[in-house]
GROMACS .gro file of C-alpha atoms in nm:
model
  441
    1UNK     CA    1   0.000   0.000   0.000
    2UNK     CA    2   0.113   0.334  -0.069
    3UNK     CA    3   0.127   0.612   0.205
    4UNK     CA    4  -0.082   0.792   0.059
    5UNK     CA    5  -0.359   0.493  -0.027
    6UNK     CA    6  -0.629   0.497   0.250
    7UNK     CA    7  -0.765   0.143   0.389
    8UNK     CA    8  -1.058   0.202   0.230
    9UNK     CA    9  -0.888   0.266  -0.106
   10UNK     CA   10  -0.642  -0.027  -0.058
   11UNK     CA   11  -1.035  -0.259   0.014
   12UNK     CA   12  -1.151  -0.150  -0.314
   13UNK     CA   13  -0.818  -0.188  -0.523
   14UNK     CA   14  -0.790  -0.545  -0.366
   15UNK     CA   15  -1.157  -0.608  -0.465
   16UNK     CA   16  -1.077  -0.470  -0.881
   17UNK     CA   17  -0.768  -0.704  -0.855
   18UNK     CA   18  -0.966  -1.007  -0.775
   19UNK     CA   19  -1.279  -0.919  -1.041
   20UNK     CA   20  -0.963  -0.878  -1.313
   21UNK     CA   21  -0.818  -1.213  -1.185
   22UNK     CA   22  -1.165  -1.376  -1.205
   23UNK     CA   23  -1.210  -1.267  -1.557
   24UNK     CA   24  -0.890  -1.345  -1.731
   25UNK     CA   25  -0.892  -1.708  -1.528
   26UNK     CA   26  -1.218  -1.802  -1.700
   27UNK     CA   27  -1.088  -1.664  -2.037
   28UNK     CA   28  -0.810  -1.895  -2.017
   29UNK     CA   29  -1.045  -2.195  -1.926
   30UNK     CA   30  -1.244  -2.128  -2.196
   31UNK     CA   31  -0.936  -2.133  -2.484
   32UNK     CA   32  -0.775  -2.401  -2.364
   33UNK     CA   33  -1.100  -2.585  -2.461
   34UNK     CA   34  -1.104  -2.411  -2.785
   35UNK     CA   35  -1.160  -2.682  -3.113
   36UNK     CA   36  -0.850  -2.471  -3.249
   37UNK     CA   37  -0.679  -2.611  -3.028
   38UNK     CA   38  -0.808  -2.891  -2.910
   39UNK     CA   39  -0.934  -3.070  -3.269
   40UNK     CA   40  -0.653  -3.063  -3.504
   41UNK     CA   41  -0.436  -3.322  -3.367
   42UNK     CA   42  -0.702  -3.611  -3.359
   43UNK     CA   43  -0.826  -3.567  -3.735
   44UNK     CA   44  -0.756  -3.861  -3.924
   45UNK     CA   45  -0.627  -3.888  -4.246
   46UNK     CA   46  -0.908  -3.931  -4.526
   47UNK     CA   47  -1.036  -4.256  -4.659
   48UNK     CA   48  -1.044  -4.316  -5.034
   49UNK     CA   49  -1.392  -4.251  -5.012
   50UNK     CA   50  -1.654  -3.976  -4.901
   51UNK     CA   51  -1.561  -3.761  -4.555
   52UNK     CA   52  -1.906  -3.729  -4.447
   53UNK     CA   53  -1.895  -3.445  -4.176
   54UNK     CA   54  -2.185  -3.447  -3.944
   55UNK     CA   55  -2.115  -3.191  -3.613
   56UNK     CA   56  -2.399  -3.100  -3.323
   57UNK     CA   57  -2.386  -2.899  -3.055
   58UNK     CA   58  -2.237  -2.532  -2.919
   59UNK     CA   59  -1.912  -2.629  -3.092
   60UNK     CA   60  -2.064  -2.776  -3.394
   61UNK     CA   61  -2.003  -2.421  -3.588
   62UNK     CA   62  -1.641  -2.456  -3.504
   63UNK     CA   63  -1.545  -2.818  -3.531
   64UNK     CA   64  -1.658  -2.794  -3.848
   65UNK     CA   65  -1.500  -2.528  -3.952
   66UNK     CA   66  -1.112  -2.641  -3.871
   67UNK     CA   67  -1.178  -2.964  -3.960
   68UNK     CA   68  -1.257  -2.820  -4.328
   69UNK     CA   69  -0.998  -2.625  -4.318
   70UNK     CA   70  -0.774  -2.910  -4.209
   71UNK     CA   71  -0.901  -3.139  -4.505
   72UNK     CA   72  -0.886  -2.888  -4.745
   73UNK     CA   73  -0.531  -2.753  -4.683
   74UNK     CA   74  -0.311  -3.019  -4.548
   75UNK     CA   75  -0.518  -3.294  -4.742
   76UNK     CA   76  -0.646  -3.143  -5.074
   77UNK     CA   77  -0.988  -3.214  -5.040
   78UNK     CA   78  -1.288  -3.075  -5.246
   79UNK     CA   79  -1.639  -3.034  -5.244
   80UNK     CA   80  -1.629  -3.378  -5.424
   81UNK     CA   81  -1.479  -3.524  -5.174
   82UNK     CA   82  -1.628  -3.316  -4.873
   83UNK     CA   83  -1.990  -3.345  -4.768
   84UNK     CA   84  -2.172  -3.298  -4.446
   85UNK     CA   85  -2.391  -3.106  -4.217
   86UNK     CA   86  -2.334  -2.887  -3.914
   87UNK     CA   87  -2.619  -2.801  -3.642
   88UNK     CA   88  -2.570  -2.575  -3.389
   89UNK     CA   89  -2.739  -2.303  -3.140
   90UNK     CA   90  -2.900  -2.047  -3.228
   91UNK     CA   91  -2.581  -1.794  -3.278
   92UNK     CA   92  -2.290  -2.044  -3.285
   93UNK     CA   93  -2.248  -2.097  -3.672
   94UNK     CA   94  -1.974  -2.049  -3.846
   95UNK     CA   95  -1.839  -2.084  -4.208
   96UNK     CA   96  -1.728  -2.452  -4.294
   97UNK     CA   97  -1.711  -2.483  -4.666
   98UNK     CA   98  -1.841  -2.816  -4.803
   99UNK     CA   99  -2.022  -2.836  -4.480
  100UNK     CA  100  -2.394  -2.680  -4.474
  101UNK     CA  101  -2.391  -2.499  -4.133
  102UNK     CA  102  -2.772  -2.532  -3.948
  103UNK     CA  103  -2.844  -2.273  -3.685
  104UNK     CA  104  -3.152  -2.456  -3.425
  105UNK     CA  105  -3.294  -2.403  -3.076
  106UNK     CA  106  -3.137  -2.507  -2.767
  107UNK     CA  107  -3.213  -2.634  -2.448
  108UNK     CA  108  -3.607  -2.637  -2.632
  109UNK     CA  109  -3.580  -2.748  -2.943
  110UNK     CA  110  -3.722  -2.600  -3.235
  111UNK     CA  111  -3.885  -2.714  -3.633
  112UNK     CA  112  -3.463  -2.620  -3.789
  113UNK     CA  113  -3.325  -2.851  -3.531
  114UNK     CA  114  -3.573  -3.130  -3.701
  115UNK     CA  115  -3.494  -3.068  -4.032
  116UNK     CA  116  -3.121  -3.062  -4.068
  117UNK     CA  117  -3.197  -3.389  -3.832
  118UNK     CA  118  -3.387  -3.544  -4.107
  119UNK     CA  119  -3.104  -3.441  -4.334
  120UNK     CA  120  -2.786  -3.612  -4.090
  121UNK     CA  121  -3.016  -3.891  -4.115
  122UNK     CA  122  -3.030  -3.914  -4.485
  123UNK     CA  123  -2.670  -3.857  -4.514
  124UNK     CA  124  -2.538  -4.134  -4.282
  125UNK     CA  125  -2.795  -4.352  -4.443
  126UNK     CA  126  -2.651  -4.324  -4.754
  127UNK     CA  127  -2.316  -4.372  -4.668
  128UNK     CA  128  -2.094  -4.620  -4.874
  129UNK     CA  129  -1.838  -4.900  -4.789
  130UNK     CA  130  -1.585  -4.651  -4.906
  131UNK     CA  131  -1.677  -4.324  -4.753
  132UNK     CA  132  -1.601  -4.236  -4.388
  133UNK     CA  133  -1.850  -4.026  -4.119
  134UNK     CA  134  -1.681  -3.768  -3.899
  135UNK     CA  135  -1.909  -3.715  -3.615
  136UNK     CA  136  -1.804  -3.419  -3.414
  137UNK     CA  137  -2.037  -3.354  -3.090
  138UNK     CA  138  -2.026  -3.083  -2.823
  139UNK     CA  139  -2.272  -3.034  -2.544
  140UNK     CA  140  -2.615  -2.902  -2.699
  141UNK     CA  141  -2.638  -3.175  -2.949
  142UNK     CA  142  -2.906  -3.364  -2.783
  143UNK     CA  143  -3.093  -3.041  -2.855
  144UNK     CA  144  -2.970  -2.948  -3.189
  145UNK     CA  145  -3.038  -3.340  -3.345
  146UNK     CA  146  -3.428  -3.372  -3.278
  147UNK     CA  147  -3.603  -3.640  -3.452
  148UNK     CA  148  -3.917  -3.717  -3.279
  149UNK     CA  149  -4.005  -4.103  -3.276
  150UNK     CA  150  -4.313  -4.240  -3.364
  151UNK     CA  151  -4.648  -4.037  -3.366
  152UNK     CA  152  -4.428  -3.755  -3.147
  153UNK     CA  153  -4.460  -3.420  -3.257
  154UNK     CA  154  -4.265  -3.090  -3.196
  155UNK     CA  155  -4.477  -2.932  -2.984
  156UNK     CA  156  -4.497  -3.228  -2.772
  157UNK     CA  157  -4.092  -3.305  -2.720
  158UNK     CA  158  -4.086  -2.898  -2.649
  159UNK     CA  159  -4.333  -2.969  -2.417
  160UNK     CA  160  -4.139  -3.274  -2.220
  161UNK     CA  161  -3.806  -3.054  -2.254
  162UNK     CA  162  -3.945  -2.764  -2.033
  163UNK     CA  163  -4.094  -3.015  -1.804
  164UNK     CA  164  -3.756  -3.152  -1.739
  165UNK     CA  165  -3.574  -2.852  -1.717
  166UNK     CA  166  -3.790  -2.711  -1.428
  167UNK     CA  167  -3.790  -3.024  -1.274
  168UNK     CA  168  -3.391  -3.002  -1.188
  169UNK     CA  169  -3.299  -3.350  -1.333
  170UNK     CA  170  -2.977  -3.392  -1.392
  171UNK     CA  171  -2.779  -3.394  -1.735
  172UNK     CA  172  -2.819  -3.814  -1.718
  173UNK     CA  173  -3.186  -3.852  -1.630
  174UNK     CA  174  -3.283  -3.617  -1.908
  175UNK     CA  175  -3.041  -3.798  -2.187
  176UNK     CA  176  -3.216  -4.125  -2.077
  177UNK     CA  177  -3.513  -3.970  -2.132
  178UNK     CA  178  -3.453  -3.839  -2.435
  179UNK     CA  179  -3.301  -4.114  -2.612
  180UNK     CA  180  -3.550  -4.308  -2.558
  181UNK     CA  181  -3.814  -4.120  -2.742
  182UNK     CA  182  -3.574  -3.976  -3.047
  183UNK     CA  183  -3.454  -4.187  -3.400
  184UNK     CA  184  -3.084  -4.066  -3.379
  185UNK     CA  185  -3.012  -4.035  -2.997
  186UNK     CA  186  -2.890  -4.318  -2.847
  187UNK     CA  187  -2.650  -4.498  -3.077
  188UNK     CA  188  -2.924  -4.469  -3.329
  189UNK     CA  189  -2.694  -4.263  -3.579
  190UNK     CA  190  -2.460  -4.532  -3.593
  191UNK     CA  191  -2.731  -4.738  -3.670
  192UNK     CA  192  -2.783  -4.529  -3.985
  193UNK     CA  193  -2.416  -4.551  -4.079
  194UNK     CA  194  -2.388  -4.911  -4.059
  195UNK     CA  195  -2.259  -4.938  -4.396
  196UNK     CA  196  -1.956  -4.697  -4.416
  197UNK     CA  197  -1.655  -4.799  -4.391
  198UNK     CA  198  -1.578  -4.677  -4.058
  199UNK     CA  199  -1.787  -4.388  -3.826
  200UNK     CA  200  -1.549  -4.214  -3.581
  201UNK     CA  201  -1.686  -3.981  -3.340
  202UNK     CA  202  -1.494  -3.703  -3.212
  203UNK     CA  203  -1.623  -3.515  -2.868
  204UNK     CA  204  -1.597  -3.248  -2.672
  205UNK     CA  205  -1.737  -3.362  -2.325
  206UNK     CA  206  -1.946  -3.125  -2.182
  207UNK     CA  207  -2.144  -3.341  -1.861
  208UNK     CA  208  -1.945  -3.520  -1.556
  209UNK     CA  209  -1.754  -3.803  -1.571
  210UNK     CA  210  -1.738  -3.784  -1.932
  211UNK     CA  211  -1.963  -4.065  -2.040
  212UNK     CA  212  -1.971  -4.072  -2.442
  213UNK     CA  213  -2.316  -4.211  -2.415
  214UNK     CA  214  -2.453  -3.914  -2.216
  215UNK     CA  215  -2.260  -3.669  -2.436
  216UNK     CA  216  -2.503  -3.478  -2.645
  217UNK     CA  217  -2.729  -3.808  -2.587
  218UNK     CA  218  -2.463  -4.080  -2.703
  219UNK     CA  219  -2.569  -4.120  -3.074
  220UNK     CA  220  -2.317  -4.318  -3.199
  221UNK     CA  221  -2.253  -4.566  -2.882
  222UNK     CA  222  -2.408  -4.824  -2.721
  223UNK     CA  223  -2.685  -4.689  -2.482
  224UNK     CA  224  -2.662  -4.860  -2.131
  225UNK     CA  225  -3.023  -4.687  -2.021
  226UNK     CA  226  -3.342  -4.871  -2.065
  227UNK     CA  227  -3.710  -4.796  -2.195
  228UNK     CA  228  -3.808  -4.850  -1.755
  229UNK     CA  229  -3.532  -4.628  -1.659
  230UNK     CA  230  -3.685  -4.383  -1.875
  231UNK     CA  231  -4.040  -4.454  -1.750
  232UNK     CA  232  -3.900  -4.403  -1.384
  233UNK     CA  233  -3.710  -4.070  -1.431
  234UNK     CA  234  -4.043  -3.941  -1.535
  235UNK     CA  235  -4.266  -4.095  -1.267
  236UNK     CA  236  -4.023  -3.958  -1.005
  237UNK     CA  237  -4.013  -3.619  -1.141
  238UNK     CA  238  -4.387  -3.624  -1.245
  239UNK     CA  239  -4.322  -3.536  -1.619
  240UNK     CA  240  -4.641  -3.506  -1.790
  241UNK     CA  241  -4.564  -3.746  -2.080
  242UNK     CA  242  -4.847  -3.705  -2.412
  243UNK     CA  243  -4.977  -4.079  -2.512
  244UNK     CA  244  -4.740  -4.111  -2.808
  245UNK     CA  245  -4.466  -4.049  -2.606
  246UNK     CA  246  -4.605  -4.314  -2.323
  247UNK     CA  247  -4.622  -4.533  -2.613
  248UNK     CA  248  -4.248  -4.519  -2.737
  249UNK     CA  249  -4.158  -4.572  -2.389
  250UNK     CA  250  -4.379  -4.863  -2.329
  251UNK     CA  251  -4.281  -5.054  -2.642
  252UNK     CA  252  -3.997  -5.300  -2.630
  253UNK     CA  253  -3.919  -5.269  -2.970
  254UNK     CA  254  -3.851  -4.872  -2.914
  255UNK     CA  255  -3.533  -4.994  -2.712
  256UNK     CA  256  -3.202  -4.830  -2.776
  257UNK     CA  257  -2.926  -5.062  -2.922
  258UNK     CA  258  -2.730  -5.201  -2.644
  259UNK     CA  259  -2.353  -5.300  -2.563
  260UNK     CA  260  -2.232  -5.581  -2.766
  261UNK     CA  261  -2.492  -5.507  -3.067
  262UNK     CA  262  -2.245  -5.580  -3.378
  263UNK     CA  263  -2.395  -5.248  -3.580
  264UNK     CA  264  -2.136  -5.048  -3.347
  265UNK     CA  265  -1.816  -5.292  -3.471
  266UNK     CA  266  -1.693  -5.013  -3.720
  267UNK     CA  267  -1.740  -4.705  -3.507
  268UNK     CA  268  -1.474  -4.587  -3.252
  269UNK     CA  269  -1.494  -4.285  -3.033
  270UNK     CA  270  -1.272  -4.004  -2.852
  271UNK     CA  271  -1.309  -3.760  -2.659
  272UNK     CA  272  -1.091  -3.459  -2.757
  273UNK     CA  273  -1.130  -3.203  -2.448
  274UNK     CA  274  -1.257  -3.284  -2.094
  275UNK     CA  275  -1.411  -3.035  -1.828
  276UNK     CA  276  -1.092  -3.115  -1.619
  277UNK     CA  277  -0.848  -2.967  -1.908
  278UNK     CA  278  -1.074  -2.623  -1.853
  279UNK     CA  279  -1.025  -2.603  -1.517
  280UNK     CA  280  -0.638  -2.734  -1.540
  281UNK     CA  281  -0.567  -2.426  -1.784
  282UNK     CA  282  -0.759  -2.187  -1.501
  283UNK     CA  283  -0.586  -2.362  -1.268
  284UNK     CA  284  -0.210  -2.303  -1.443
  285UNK     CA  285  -0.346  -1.908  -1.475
  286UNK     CA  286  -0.450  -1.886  -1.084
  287UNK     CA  287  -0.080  -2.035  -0.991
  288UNK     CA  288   0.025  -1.772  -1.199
  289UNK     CA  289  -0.067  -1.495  -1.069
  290UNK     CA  290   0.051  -1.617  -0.720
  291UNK     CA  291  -0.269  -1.844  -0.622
  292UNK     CA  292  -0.266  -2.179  -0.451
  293UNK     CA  293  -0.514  -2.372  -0.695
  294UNK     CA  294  -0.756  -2.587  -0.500
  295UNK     CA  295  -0.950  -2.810  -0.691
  296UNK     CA  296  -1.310  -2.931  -0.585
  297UNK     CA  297  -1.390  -3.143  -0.840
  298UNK     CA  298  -1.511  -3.129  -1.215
  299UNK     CA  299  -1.805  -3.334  -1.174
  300UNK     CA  300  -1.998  -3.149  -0.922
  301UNK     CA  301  -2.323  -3.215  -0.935
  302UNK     CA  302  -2.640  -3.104  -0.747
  303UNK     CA  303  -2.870  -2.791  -0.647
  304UNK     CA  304  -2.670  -2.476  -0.714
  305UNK     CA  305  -2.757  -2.283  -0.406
  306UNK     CA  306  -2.667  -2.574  -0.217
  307UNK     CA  307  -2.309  -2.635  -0.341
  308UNK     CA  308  -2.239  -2.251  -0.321
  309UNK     CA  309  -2.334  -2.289   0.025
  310UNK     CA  310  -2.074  -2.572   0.071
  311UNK     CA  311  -1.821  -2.317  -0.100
  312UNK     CA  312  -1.842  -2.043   0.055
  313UNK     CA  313  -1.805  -2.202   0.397
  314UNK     CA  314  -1.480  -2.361   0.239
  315UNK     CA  315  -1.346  -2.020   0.121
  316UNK     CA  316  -1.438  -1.897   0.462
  317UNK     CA  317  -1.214  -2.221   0.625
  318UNK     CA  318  -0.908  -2.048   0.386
  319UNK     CA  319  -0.933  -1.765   0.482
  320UNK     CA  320  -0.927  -1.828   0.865
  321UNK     CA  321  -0.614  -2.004   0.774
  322UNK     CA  322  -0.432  -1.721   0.617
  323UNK     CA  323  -0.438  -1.880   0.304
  324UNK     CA  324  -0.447  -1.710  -0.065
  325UNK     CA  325  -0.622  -1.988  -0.298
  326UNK     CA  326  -0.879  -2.040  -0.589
  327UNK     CA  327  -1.110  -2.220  -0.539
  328UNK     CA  328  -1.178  -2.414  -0.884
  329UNK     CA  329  -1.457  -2.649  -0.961
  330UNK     CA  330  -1.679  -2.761  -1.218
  331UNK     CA  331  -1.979  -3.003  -1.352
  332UNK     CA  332  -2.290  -2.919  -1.422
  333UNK     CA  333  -2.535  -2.812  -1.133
  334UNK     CA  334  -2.890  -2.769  -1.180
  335UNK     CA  335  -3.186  -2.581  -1.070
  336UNK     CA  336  -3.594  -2.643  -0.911
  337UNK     CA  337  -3.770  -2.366  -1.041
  338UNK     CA  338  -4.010  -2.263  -0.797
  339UNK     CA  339  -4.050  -1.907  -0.836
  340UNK     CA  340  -4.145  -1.683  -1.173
  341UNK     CA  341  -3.764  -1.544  -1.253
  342UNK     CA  342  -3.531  -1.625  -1.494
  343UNK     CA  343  -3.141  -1.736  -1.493
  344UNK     CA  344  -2.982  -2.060  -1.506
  345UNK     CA  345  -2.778  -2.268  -1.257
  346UNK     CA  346  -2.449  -2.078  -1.270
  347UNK     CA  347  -2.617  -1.727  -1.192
  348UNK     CA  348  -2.815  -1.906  -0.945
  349UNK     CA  349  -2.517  -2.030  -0.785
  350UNK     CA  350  -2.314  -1.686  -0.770
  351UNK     CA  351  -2.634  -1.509  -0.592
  352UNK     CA  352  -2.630  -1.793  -0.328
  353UNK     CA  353  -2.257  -1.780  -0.327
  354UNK     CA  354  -2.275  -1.366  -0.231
  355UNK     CA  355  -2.592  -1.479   0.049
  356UNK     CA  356  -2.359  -1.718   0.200
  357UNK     CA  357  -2.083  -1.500   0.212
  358UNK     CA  358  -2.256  -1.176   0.375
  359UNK     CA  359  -1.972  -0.944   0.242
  360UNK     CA  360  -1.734  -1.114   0.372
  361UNK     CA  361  -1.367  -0.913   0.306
  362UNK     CA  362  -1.119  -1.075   0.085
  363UNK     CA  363  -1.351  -1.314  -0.156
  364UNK     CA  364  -1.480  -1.298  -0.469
  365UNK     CA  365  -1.615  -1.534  -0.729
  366UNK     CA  366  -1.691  -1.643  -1.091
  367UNK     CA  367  -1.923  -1.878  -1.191
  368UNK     CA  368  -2.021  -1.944  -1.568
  369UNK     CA  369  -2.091  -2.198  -1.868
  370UNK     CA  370  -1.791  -2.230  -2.048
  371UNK     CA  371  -1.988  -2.227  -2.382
  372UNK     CA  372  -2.136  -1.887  -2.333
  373UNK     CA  373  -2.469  -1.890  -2.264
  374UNK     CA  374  -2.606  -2.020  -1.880
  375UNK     CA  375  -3.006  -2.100  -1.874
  376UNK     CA  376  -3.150  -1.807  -2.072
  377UNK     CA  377  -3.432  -1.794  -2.318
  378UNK     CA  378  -3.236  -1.951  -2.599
  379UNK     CA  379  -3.032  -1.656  -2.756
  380UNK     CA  380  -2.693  -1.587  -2.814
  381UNK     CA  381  -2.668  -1.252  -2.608
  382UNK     CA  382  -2.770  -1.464  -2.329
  383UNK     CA  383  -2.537  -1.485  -1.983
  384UNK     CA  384  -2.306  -1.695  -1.894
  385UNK     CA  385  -2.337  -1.671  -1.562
  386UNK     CA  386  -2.211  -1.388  -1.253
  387UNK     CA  387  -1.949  -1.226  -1.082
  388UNK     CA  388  -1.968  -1.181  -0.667
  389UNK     CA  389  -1.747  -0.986  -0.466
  390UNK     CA  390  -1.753  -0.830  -0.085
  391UNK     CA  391  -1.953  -0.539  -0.238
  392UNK     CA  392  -2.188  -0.760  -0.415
  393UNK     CA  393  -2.513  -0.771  -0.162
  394UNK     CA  394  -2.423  -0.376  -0.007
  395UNK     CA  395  -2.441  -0.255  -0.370
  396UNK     CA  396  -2.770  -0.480  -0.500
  397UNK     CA  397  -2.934  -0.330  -0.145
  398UNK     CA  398  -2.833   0.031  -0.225
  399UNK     CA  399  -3.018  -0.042  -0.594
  400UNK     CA  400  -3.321  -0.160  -0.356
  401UNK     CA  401  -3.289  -0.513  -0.443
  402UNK     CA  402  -3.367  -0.818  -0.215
  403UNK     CA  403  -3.133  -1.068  -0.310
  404UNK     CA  404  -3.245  -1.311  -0.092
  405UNK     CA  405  -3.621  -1.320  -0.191
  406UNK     CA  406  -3.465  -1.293  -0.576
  407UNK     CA  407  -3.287  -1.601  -0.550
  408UNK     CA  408  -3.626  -1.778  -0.403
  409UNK     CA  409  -3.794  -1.632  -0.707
  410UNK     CA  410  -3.471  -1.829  -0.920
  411UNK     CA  411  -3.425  -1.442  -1.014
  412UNK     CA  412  -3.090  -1.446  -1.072
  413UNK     CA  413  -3.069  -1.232  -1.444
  414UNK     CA  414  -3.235  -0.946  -1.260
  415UNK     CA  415  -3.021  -0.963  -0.973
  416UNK     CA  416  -2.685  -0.962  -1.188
  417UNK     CA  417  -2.799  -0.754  -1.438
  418UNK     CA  418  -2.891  -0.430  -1.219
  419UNK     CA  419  -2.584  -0.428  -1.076
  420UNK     CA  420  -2.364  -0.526  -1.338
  421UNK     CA  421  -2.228  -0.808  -1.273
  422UNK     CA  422  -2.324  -1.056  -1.524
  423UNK     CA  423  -2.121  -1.265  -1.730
  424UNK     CA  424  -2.141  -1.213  -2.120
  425UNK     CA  425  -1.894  -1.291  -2.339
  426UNK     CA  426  -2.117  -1.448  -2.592
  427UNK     CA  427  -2.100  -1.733  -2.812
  428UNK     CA  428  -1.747  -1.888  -2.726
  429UNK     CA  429  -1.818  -2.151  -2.949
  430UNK     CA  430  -1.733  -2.455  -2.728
  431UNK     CA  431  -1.856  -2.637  -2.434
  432UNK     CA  432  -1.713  -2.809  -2.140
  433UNK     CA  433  -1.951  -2.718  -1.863
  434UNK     CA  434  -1.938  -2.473  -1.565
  435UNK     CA  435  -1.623  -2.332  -1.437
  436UNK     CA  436  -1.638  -2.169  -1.117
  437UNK     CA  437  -1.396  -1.997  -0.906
  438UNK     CA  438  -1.344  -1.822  -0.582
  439UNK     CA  439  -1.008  -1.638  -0.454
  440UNK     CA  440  -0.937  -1.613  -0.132
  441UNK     CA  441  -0.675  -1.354  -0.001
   0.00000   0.00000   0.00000
């Protein structure tokens, strides 16, 4: 401190230090997940056939796009060669030529999402013993590929989407659900593909634990879930379910292809950037700037005000030990919606992470979706989630906010939003799940 810096001065410096820490940690979580480069180095070489390219997901636009650029420059490949179709959010497209980029809705989906579905469909159907399918997913592909079974319309899967969303099922009970009423999800694209000459699916994992056949709905892998674990998800969570959909899951021959099922004995899989390689790079950039990284897992799971409530009494235990960490974790948390508010689980998290902490000197916080966007209404200029420091609940109160009865209306937006803390860097055009991080110190 200077001599001339008062204490209150010095407070508010330290407090600008940690929100400029905060922000370039997440930044560096986010590249280091990057399809630039992340992608490059798994491509294979092409087969003397077709490369049929078919992407899905927040990182579809991307994938797509290097791997083109990949086949075309180091490989010499030309639209005769190239073919394929790309489907991502609303806002994540990008350029990919010989690749038809698809913009669709996401987390409901929407009629787009359907058709370039019917059109991956057709093209992996018609795939030769010479020609070789490139599946690249990110997280958002189980919304992005939508093809309704049976007598299952639009409106109807929208309808069953929201009803899982508000019911705060986790990333695996709604992928069981979901594949079980859908033609592609499931392993059911590889299904389609059976006859070319190999189908190798490249992912970026966006849920915990990093299971390939929860990733964006597993639609090129074996599909461990069953038709009554499907039924019993929605019983539990009382998800109204429309008769053709009570049909699909009550018909045995509406089962998913299982482990062992010889259609999968040319496809291979890999997954290409984890949640934990986010958080590592975060982690590398907290160490840098003279923090002890502390990592609390990149699975998490679980109500968001509830784990922020774990974490702030840990960042509380660090602090009482003299300690200058960050606090790293990530996963995918969820949300009950009981109230009439809007904001998804990482905003929800950072308002119960400021509650928790009452102001307390010397911490502050980030928590956001790595891809860009955190609950929303399905646009790009969505958040990505908020920013808390020791000012956080003095300053929302001066606005005449009520943070806590905002968080019980799951009013998080509002709360960030009018006192400018929210998280927007828009479309960052990949996806490995929340990162969230406190410094203490």
């Amino acid at each position: 401190m200077s001599q001339s810096a008062t204490p209150s001065s010095a407070a508010e410096t330290d407090v600008q230090a940690q929100r400029a820490h905060l922000d370039a940690f997440l930044t560096a979580a986010i590249r280091a997940a990057h399809p630039d480069l992340c992608l490059p180095a798994h491509l294979p070489p092409p087969s003397p056939g077709r490369l049929i390219i078919l992407a899905a997901g927040k990182a579809a636009g991307s994938m797509s796009a290097v791997a083109s650029r990949f086949y075309r420059q180091e490989h010499g490949l030309g639209d005769d060669r190239i073919v394929g179709l790309a489907v991502a959010r609303h806002g994540y497209g990008q350029e990919a030529p010989g690749i038809r980029m698809v913009e669709a809705g996401h987390p409901v989906p929407d009629q787009a999402g359907i058709d370039a579905t019917e059109e991956v469909l057709r093209l992996a159907e018609a795939a030769g013993p010479e020609d070789e399918v490139l599946v690249l997913l990110s997280g958002g592909g189980s919304a992005n590929w939508i093809a309704p079974a049976g007598d299952l319309t639009l409106a109807e899967k929208q309808g069953i989407t929201r009803a899982i969303l508000r019911s705060g099922a986790p990333i695996g009970e709604f992928n069981t659900v979901r594949k079980h009423i859908s033609r592609i999800k499931g392993g059911r694209l590889a299904r389609a593909a059976r006859n070319a000459r190999s189908v190798l699916t490249l992912a970026i994992s966006d849920v915990p634990f990093d299971d390939p056949a929860v990733i964006a709905s597993g639609p090129t892998v074996p599909d461990p879930s069953t038709l009554a674990d499907a039924r019993e998800i929605c019983q539990r969570r009382n998800i109204p379910l429309p008769e053709a959909a009570q049909r699909l899951l009550n018909d045995p021959n509406n089962e998913s292809p299982k482990p062992g099922d010889p259609l999968f004995a040319n496809s291979s899989y890999r997954i290409i950037a984890r949640p934990q390689d986010a958080l590592d790079a975060a982690a590398a950039a907290a160490k840098a700037a003279g923090y002890e990284p502390v990592m609390l897992g990149s699975d998490l799971e679980g109500e968001a005000r509830e784990v922020a409530t774990a974490h702030a009494a840990e960042a509380k235990r660090y602090q009482a030990e003299g300690r200058r960490v960050a606090l790293i974790s990530g996963g995918e948390l969820t949300v009950t919606i009981r109230g009439e508010g809007h904001g998804g689980p990482n905003q929800e998290y950072a308002l119960a992470l400021a509650l928790a902490l009452d102001g307390t000197p010397g911490i502050s916080g980030i928590s956001a979706d790595t891809d860009g966007t955190d609950g929303g209404r399905g646009l790009a200029t969505d958040p990505a989630g908020g920013l808390i420091d020791p000012t956080t609940l003095a300053r929302a109160r001066a606005a005449g906010l009520d943070p806590a009865a905002m968080l019980e209306q799951n009013d998080s937006t509002a709360f960030f939003a009018a006192i400018g803390d929210l998280v927007n860097p828009g479309p960052t055009c990949t996806n490995v799940n929340d990162c969230r991080i406190i410094l203490v110190g």
